[in-house]
XYZ file of C-alpha atoms in Angstrom:
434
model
C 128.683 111.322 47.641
C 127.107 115.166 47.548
C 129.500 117.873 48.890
C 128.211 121.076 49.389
C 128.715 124.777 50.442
C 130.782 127.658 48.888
C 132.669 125.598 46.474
C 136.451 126.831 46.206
C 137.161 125.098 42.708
C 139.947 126.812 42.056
C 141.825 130.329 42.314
C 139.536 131.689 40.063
C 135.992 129.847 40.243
C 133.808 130.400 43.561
C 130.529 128.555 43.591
C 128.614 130.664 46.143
C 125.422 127.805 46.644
C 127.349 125.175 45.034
C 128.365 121.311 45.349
C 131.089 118.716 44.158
C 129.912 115.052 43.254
C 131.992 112.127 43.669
C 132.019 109.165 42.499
C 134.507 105.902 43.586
C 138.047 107.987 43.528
C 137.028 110.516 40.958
C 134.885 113.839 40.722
C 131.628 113.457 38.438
C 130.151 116.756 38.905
C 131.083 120.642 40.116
C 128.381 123.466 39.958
C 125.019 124.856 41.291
C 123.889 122.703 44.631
C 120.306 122.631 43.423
C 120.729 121.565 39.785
C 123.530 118.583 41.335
C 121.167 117.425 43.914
C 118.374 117.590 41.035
C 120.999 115.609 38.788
C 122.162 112.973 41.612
C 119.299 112.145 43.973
C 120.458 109.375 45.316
C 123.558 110.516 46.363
C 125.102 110.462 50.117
C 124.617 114.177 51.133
C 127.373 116.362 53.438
C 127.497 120.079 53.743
C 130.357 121.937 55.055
C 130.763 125.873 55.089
C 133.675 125.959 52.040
C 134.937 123.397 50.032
C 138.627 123.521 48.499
C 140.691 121.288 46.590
C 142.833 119.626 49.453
C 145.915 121.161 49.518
C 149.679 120.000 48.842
C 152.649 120.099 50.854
C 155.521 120.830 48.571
C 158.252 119.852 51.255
C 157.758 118.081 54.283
C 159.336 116.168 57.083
C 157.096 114.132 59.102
C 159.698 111.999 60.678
C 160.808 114.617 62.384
C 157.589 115.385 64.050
C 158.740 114.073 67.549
C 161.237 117.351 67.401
C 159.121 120.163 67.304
C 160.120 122.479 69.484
C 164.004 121.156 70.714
C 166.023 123.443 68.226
C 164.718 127.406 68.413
C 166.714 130.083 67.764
C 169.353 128.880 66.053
C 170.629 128.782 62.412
C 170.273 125.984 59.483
C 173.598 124.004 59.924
C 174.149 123.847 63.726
C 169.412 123.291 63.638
C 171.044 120.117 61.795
C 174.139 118.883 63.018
C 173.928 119.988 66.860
C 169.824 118.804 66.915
C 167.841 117.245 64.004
C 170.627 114.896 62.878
C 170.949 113.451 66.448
C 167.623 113.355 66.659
C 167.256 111.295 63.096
C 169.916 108.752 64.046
C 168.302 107.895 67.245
C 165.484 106.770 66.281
C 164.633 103.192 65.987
C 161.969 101.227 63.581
C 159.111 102.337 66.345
C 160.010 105.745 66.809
C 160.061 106.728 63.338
C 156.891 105.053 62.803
C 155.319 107.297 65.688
C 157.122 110.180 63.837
C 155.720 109.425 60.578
C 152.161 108.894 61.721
C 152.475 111.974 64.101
C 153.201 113.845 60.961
C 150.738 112.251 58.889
C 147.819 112.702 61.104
C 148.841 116.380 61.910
C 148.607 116.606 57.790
C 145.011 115.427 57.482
C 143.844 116.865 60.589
C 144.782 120.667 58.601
C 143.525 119.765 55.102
C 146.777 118.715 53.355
C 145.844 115.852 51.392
C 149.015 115.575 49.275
C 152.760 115.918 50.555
C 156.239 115.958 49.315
C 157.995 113.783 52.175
C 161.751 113.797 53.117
C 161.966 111.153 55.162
C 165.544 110.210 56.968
C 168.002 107.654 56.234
C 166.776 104.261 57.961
C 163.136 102.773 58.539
C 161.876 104.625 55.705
C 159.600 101.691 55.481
C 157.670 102.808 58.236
C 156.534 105.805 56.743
C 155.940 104.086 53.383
C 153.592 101.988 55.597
C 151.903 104.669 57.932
C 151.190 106.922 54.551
C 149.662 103.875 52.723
C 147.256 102.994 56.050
C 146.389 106.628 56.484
C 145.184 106.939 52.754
C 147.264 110.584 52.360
C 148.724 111.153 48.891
C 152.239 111.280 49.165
C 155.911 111.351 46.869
C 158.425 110.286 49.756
C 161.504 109.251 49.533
C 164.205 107.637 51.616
C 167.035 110.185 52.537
C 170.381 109.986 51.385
C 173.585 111.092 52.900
C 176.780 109.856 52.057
C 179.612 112.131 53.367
C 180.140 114.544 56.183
C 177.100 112.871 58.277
C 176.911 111.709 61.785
C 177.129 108.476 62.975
C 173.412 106.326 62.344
C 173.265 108.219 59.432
C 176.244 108.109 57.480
C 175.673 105.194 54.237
C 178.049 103.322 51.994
C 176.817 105.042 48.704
C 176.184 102.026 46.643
C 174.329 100.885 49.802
C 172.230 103.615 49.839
C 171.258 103.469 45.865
C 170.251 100.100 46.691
C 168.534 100.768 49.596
C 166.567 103.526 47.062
C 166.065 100.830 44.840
C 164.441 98.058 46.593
C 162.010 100.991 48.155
C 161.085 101.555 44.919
C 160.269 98.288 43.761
C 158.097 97.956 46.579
C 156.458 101.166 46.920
C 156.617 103.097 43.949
C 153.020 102.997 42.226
C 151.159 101.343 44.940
C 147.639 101.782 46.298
C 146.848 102.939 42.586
C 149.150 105.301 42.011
C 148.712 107.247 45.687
C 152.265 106.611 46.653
C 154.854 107.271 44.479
C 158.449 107.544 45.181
C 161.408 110.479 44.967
C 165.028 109.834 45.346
C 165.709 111.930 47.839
C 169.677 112.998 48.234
C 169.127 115.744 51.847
C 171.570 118.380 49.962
C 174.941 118.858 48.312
C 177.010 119.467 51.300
C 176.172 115.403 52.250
C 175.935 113.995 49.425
C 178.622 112.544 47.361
C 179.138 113.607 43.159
C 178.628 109.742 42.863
C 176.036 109.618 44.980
C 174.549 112.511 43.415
C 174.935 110.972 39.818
C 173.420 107.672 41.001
C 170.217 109.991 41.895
C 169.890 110.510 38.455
C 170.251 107.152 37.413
C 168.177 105.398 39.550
C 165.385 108.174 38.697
C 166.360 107.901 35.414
C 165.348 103.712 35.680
C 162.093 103.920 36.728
C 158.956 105.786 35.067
C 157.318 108.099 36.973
C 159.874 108.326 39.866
C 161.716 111.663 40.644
C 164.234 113.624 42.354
C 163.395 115.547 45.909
C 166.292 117.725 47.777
C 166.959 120.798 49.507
C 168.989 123.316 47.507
C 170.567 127.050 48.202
C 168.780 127.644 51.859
C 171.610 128.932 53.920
C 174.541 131.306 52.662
C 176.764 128.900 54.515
C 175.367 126.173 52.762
C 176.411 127.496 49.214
C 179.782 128.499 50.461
C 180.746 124.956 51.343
C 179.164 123.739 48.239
C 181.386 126.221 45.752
C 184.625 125.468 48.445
C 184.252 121.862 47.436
C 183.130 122.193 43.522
C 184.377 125.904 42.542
C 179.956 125.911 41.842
C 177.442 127.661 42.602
C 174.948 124.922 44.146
C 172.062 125.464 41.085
C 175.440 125.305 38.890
C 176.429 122.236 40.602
C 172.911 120.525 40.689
C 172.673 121.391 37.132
C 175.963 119.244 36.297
C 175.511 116.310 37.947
C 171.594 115.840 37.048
C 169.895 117.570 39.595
C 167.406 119.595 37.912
C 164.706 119.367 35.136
C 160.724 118.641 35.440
C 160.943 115.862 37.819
C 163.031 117.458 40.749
C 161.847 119.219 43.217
C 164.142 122.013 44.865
C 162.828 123.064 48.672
C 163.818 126.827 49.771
C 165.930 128.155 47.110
C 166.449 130.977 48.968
C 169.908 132.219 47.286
C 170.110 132.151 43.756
C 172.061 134.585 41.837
C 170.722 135.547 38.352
C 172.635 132.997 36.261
C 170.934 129.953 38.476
C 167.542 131.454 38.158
C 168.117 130.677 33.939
C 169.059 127.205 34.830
C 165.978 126.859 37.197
C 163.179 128.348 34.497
C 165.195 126.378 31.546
C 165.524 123.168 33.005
C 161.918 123.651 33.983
C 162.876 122.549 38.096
C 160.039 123.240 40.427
C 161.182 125.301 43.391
C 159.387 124.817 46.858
C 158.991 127.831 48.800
C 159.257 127.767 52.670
C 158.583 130.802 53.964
C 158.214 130.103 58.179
C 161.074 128.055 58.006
C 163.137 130.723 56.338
C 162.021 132.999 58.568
C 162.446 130.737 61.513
C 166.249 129.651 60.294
C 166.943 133.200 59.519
C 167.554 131.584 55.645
C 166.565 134.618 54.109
C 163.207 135.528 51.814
C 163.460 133.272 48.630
C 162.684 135.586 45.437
C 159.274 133.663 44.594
C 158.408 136.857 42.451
C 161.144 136.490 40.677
C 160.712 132.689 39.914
C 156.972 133.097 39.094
C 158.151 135.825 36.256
C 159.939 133.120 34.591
C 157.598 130.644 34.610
C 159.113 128.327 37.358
C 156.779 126.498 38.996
C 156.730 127.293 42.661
C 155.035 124.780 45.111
C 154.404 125.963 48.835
C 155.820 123.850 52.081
C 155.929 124.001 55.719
C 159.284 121.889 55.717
C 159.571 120.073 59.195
C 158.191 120.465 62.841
C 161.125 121.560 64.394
C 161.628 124.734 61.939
C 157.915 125.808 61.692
C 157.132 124.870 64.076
C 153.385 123.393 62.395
C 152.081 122.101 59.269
C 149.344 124.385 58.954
C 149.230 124.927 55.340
C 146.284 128.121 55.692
C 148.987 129.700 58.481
C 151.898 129.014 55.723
C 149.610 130.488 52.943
C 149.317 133.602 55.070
C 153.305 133.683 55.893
C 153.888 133.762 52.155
C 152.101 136.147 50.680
C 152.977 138.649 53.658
C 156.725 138.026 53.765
C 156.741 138.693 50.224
C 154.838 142.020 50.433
C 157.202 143.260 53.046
C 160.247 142.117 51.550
C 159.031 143.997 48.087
C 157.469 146.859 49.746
C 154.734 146.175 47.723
C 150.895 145.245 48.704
C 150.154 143.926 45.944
C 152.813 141.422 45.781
C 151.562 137.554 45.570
C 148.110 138.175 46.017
C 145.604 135.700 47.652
C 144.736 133.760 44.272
C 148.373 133.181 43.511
C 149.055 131.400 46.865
C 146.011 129.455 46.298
C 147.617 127.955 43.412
C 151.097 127.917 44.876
C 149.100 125.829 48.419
C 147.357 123.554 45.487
C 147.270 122.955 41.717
C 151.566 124.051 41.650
C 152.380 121.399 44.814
C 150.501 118.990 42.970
C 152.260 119.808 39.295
C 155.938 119.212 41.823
C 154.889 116.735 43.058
C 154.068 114.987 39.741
C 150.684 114.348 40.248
C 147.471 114.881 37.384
C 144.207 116.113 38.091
C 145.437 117.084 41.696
C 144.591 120.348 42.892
C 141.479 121.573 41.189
C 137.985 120.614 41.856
C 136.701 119.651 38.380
C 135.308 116.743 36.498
C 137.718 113.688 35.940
C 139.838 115.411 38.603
C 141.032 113.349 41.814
C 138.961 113.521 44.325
C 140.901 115.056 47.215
C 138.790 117.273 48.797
C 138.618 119.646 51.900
C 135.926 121.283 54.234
C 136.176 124.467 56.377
C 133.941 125.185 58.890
C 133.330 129.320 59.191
C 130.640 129.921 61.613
C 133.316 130.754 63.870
C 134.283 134.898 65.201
C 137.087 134.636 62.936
C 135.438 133.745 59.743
C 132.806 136.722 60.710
C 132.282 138.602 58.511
C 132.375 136.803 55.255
C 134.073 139.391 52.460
C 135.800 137.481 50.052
C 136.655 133.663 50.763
C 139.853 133.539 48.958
C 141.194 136.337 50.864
C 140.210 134.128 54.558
C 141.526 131.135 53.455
C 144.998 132.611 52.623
C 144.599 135.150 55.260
C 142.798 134.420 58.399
C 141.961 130.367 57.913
C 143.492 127.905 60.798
C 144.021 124.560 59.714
C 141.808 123.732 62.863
C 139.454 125.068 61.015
C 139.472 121.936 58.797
C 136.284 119.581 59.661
C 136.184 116.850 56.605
C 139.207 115.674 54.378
C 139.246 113.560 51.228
C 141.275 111.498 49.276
C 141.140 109.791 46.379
C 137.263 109.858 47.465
C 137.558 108.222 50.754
C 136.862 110.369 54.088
C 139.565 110.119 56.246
C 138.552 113.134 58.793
C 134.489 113.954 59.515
C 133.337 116.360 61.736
C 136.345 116.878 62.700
C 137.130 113.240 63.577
C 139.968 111.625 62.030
C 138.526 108.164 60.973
C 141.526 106.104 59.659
C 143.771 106.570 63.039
C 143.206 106.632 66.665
C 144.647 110.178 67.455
C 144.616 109.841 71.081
C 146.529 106.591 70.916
C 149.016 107.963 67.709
C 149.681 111.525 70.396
C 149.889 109.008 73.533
C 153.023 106.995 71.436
C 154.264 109.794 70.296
C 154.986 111.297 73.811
C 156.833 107.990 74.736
C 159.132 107.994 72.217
C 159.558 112.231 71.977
C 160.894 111.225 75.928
C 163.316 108.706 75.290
C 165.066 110.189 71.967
C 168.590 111.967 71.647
C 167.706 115.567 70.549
C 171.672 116.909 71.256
C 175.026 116.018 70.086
C-alpha cells in the first residue's frame, strides 16, 4: 500500500508532497510522493491530508471506560475508593469486555495505535481478547492489589502472582509480538512488600515482560506510603524492584530531588498525565525537569473517568501548555518535544522497536488527519496543529502493524454502533458508589 500527503515522519522530518510505502507489517519506503509512486506502481494508493506515526498511550485504562463522567470534582483517593474501585469490582466477565472494547475502539477511532493498559483485577482476559481482535498494539497487564482494597478486588497475593503468571503464558508475545504483557501492581498504598517483590520476580522470569504502576500522584498518596515504610515512594519503589528500563511509572507528579537521581539512574520511564493531574488536582509533574536528566517521559491520558477522553492531540495540547504556565515560560516543551513524548518516547516505555517513527524497517503503525476543515485553516506549521489545535476526530485512517483498522473514518475491525449500544447496557446496570 501507497500512503500519501504531508508526511509527519518524525519531530523533525516533514515531507511536504510526500508518501510512506508499506509492505505486509513493515514500512519499505518514506520520501517524495512522485519518485515512490514512480518506484512502486503497482501499489494500492490512499491519500490523506497528514500522515503521522500513530501515536502511543503511555498509561491507560480502558476498563474503566463505562465510568466516564460518574466521579468529577473530587480528589485521587476518595475518585478511587468512593467511585472507580466500586465501579471495578462490579463488573462481571461481560461488562469488562464492553469496557475494554469501549476503550479500545475510542483508541483507534483518535489515532492511538499503541497503549500502555492498566487493566483491573478480574477478567483481564477479556481485554487480552478484545485488544488481540481489534489489532491495537498494546503492553497490558492484569492489576494487582493485595491490601487495603475493597471487596471484588482484594487478592490472596500468591493468588494474584499466579493469576499474572498464567496471563503471561498465554498472552505474552502473541499475534507476533503485538501484545505483550506488564505486571501491573495499581500502586504502593495496595500493594503488599511481598507482593511488590513478586512483581519483580515474575518480570524478572520472563523475557521481554515488564513492570507498569502508578507512582507519587497525590501528596496523600506519598504520605501513606512513607507512614507505612519511613520512604519516600521512588525510595520505596527503588528497594523493592520497582524501577529500572522496563517499568513504567504513570504521573510522577511529586518527586523530591533525591528520587529524581533514582528515576534518571535507574533509567525508569515516567508517564506524564497532564488532564488527569489537572482534573485530580494532583499537581503539574516536573516533565522539564525529568527531560534534563535524560528520563524518558512517555505521554498518557490515564482513564475515562479522570480525563475525561483519550484524545491523544487534546492531551498533546494540555501538556505543553500546562507546562508553559506552570514555568512561566513560552518556550517551555515546545511542539516537537511533545511529538516525541505522544510517539517515539511511549513507544521506547512501552518496550516496543521501530514504533513511533515513520522510516524504513519501522512498524507500520500509521495515522491520517484530515485538515480541510475551519480549524486546520490556515495551514502554518503542521507540527504546531497537531500538538495544538488537532482533534482526535480529526483522525480518518489508522494502521497497525500494516493492517487498516479505521478508513474514512470507518472503524473496520468492530461494529461501533453495536460496541456503544453494549456499552450503554452495562454503564446502566453497574455500581459506580460505595
Amino acid at each position: 500500500m501507497l500512503l500519501s500527503g504531508t508526511v509527519v515522519a518524525d519531530a523533525d522530518t516533514v515531507i511536504p508532497d510526500g508518501a510512506v510505502v508499506v509492505e505486509d507489517d513493515i514500512i519499505v519506503a518514506v520520501g517524495d510522493r512522485s519518485t515512490c509512486r514512480d518506484q512502486y506502481p503497482d501499489h494500492e494508493h490512499r491519500a490523506c491530508d497528514v500522515l503521522v506515526p500513530g501515536t502511543v498511550g503511555g498509561h491507560v485504562h480502558s476498563v474503566q471506560s463505562l465510568g466516564r463522567g460518574i466521579a468529577d470534582d473530587t480528589e485521587l483517593l476518595e475518585w478511587l475508593s468512593e467511585y472507580v474501585l466500586p465501579m471495578e469490582a462490579s463488573l462481571s466477565a461481560d461488562g469488562m469486555r464492553a469496557a475494554a472494547e469501549l476503550g479500545y475502539l475510542e483508541l483507534i477511532e483518535s489515532g492511538t495505535t499503541t497503549c500502555i493498559d492498566h487493566l483491573s483485577v478480574a477478567h483481564a482476559d477479556e481485554a487480552f481478547e478484545a485488544a488481540r481482535e481489534f489489532g491495537i498494539r498494546g503492553r497490558l497487564g492484569k492489576v494487582l492489589m493485595d491490601k487495603d482494597s475493597p471487596a471484588g478486588l482484594l487478592e490472596d497475593t500468591d493468588a494474584a502472582l499466579e493469576e499474572s503468571e498464567r496471563l503471561i503464558q498465554r498472552y505474552h508475545g502473541v499475534d507476533d509480538g503485538r501484545i505483550q504483557y506488564a505486571v501491573t501492581p495499581r500502586f504502593a498504598v495496595s500493594c503488599t512488600e511481598a507482593c511488590l517483590r513478586g512483581a519483580r520476580e515474575l518480570a524478572d522470569a520472563y523475557e521481554g515482560v515488564t513492570i507498569h504502576t502508578h507512582a507519587s500522584e497525590n501528596r496523600g498518596e506519598i504520605e501513606t506510603v512513607e507512614d507505612e515504610t519511613g520512604k519516600r515512594n521512588i525510595h520505596w519503589l527503588d528497594e523493592v524492584g520497582l524501577t529500572g528500563e522496563d517499568v513504567v511509572l504513570a504521573h510522577c507528579v511529586w518527586t523530591d530531588e533525591e528520587e529524581r537521581e533514582v528515576l534518571a539512574e535507574t533509567g525508569t520511564n515516567v508517564t506524564y498525565c497532564p488532564s488527569s493531574n489537572m482534573k485530580l488536582a494532583s499537581g503539574i509533574a516536573p516533565v522539564l525537569d525529568y527531560l534534563d536528566r535524560g528520563i524518558n517521559v512517555a505521554l498518557g491520558n490515564d482513564g475515562p473517568p479522570c480525563n475525561n477522553t483519550l484524545d491523544p492531540f487534546t492531551e498533546m495540547r494540555q501538556a505543553s501548555l500546562l507546562q508553559k504556565v506552570d514555568h512561566l515560560d513560552s518556550e517551555a516543551l515546545p511542539a516537537t518535544t511533545v511529538f516525541e513524548m505522544a510517539t517515539v518516547n511511549g513507544a521506547r516505555a512501552a518496550g516496543f522497536d521501530r514504533v513511533g517513527k515513520l522510516r524504513e524497517g519501522w512498524k507500520a503503525d500509521i495515522v491520517g488527519l484530515e485538515t480541510d476543515i475551519t480549524r486546520a485553516t490556515p495551514l502554518h506549521d503542521v507540527l504546531s496543529h497537531l500538538t495544538f489545535a488537532a482533534h482526535g476526530d480529526d483522525v480518518q485512517f489508522t494502521m497497525v502493524d500494516g493492517e487498516v483498522l479505521m478508513q474514512d473514518g470507518e472503524v473496520l475491525v468492530a461494529d461501533a454502533d453495536a460496541i456503544r449500544s453494549r456499552a450503554r447496557e452495562f454503564a446502566a446496570e453497574m455500581d459506580v458508589t460505595a
